[in-house]
Structure formats: structure tokens, C-alpha cells
PDB file of C-alpha atoms in Angstrom:
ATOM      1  CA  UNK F 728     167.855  41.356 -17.786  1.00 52.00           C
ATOM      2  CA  UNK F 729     170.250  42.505 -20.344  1.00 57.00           C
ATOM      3  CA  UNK F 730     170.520  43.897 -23.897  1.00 53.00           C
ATOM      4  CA  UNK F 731     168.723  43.380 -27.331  1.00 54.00           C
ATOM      5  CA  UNK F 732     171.394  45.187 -29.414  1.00 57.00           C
ATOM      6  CA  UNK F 733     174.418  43.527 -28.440  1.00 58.00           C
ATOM      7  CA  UNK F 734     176.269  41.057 -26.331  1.00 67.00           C
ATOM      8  CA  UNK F 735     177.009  42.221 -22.904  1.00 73.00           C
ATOM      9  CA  UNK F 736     179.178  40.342 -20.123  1.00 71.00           C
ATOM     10  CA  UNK F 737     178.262  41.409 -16.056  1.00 71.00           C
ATOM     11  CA  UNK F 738     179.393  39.887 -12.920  1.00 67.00           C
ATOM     12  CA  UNK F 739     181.312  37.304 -14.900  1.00 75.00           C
ATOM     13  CA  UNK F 740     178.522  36.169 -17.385  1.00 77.00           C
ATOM     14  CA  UNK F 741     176.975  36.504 -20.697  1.00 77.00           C
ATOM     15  CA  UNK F 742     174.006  38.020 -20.265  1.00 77.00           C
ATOM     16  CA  UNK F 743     170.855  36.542 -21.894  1.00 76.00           C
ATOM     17  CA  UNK F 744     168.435  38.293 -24.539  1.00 78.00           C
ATOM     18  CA  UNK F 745     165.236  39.013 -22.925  1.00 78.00           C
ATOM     19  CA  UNK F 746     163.526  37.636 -26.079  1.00 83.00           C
ATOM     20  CA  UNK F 747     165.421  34.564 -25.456  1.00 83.00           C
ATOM     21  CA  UNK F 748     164.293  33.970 -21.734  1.00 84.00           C
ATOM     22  CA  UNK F 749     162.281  30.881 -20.503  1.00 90.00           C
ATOM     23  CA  UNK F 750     160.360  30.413 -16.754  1.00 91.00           C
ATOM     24  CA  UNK F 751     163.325  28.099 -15.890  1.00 90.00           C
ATOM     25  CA  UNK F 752     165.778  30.933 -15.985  1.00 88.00           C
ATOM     26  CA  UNK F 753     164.264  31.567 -12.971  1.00 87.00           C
ATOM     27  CA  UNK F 754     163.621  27.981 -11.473  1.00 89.00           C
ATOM     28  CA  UNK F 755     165.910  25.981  -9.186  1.00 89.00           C
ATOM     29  CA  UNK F 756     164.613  23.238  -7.820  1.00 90.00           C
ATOM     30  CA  UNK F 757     166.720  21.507  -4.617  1.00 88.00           C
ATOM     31  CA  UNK F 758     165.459  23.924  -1.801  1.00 89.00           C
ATOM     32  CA  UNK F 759     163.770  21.401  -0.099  1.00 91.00           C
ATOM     33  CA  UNK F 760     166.626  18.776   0.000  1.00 93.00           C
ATOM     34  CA  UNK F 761     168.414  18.813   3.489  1.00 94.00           C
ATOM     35  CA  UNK F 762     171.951  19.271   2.991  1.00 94.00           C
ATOM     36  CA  UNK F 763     175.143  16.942   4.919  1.00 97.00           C
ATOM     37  CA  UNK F 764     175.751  18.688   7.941  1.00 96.00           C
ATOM     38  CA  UNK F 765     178.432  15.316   9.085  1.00 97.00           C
ATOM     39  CA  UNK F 766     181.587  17.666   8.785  1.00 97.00           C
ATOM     40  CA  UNK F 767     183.540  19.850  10.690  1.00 96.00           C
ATOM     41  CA  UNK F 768     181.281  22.987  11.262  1.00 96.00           C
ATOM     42  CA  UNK F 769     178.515  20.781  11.196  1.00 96.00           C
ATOM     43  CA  UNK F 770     176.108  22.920   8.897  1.00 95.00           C
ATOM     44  CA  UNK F 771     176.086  22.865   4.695  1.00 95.00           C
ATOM     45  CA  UNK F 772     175.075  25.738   2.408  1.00 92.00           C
ATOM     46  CA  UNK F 773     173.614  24.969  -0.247  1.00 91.00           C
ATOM     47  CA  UNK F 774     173.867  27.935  -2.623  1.00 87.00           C
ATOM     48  CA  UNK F 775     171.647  29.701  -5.454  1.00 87.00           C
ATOM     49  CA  UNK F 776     173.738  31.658  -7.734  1.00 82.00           C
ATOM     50  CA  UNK F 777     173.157  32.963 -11.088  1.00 82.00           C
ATOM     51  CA  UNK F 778     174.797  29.579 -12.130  1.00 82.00           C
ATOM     52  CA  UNK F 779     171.513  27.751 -11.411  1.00 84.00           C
ATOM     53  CA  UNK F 780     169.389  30.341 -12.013  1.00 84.00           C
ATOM     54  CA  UNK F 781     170.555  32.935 -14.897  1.00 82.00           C
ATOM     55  CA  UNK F 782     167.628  34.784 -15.081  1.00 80.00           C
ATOM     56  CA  UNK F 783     169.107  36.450 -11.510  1.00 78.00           C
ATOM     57  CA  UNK F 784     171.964  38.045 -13.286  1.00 76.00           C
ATOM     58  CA  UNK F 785     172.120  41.646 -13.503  1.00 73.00           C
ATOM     59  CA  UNK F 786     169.238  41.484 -10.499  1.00 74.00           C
ATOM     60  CA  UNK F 787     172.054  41.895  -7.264  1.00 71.00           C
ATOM     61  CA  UNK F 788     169.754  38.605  -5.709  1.00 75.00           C
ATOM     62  CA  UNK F 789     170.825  35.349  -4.539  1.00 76.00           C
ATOM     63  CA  UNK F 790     169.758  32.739  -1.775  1.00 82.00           C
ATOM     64  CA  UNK F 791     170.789  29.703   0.229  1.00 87.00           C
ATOM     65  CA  UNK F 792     169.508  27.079   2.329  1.00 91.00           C
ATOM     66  CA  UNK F 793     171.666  26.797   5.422  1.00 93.00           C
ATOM     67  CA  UNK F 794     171.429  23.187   7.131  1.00 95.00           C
ATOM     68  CA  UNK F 795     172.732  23.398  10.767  1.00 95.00           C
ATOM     69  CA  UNK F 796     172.904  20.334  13.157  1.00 95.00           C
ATOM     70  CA  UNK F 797     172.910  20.809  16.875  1.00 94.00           C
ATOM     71  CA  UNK F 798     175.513  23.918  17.820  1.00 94.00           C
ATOM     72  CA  UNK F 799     176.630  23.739  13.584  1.00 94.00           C
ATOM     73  CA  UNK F 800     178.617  26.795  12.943  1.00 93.00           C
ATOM     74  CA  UNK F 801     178.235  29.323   9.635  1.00 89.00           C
ATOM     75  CA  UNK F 802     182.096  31.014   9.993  1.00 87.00           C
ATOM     76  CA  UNK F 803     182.041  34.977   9.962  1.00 83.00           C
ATOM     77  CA  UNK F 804     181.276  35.726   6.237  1.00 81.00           C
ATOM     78  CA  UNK F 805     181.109  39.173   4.717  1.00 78.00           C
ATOM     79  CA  UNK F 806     178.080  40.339   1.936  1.00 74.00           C
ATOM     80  CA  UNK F 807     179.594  43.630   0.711  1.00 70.00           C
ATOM     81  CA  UNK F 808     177.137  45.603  -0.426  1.00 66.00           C
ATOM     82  CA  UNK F 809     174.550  42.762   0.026  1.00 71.00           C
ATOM     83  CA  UNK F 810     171.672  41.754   1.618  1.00 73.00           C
ATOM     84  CA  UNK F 811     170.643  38.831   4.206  1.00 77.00           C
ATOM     85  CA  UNK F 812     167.545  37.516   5.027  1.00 79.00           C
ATOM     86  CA  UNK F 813     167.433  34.251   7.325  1.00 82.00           C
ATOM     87  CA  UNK F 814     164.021  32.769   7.990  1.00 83.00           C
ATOM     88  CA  UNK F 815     164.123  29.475  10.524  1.00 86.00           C
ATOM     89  CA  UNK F 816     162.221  26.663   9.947  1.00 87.00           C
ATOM     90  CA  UNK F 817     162.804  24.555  12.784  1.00 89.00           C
ATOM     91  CA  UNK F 818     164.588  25.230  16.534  1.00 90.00           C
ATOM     92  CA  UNK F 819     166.406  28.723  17.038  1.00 91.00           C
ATOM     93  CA  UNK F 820     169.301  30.150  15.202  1.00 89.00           C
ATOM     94  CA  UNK F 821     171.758  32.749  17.213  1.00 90.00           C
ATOM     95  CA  UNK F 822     172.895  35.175  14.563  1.00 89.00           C
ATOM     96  CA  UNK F 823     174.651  38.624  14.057  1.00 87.00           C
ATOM     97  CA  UNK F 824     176.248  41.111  12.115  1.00 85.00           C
ATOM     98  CA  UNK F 825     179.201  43.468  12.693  1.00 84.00           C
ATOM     99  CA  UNK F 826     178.548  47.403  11.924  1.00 82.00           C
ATOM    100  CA  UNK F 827     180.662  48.094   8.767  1.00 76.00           C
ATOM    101  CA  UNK F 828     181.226  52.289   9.881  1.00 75.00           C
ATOM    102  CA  UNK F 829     184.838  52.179  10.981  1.00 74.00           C
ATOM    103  CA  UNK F 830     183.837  53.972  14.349  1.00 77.00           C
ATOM    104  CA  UNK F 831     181.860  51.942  15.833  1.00 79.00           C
ATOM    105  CA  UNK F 832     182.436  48.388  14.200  1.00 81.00           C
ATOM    106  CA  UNK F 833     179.502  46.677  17.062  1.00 88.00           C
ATOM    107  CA  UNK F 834     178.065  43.114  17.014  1.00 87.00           C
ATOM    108  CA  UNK F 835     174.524  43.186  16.856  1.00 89.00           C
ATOM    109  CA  UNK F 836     173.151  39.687  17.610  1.00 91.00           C
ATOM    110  CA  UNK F 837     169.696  38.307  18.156  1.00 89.00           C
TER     111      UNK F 837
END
């Protein structure tokens, strides 16, 4: 978390006294609610950011549920620096990643 002494501002936020901190800094509930996927790329992210939970700031983590319907589409993204870690609940996901070294920028899909 952040500072006793003073106030400090990372990643765009105030950060929170440790004293000050409660379990539901760290509690988002909504995970298990299946988002629209009736739109154009026929998926919906449903984001976890240190808006909803602001115990996570300082801590480099987020997460997301990713709703796809049949053939639903997540467009290329980039993480910089960043981690991502799919798990698949139900039916198969095809998914991939581009090697960042400027040599050998590869797909590697699964």
C-alpha cells in the first residue's frame, strides 16, 4: 500500500493509509455476472481496476472477465509491461501474443 507520513499520488490516485484500509479495498463483487456480448465484436470485458478495488493500487495487478459469444472477437490489445492470465470456463478460446524483441516480433498462438 502506500505511506503513513504523508500523502502520496501513483498511477493517477491517492493512495490510501494502511491504517485506514478495510477487507473491501480488496472486494469486487460482479465476477460472476455474464456480460452483453449483442454488439459488434460480440464479446464484453468487464474490467477490475484500482477504481473498484483500491486496495490494488501500487500492487501492478488487475483482472477481467471476458464474455465471448460464438466466434466474439477481443481486438489486438497491448499490456506493456504487464501480465495476462486467461483461464476458460466453458468451450475453447484461440489466443496469442506477439514477441515484443524488435527482431523477431512472432505470433505465438495456442
Amino acid at each position: 500500500m502506500c505511506s503513513l507520513d504523508y500523502v502520496v499520488f501513483v498511477n493517477g490516485k491517492f493512495c490510501k493509509n494502511p491504517n485506514l484500509t478495510v477487507a473491501e479495498d480488496f472486494l469486487f463483487q460482479g465476477l460472476n455476472i455474464p456480460g452483453n456480448t449483442n454488439n459488434k465484436l460480440m464479446s464484453k470485458v468487464t474490467a477490475v481496476t484500482v477504481d473498484q478495488l483500491p486496495g490494488l493500487n501500487t500492487l501492478g495487478i488487475s483482472l477481467a472477465r471476458i464474455d465471448f459469444a460464438p466466434y466474439g472477437l477481443n481486438p489486438p490489445h497491448t499490456h506493456p509491461r504487464g501480465t495476462e492470465f486467461l483461464i476458460v470456463l466453458e468451450g475453447e478460446l484461440y489466443v496469442g501474443f506477439v514477441l515484443s524483441n524488435q527482431l523477431a516480433n512472432r505470433l505465438i498462438t495456442k
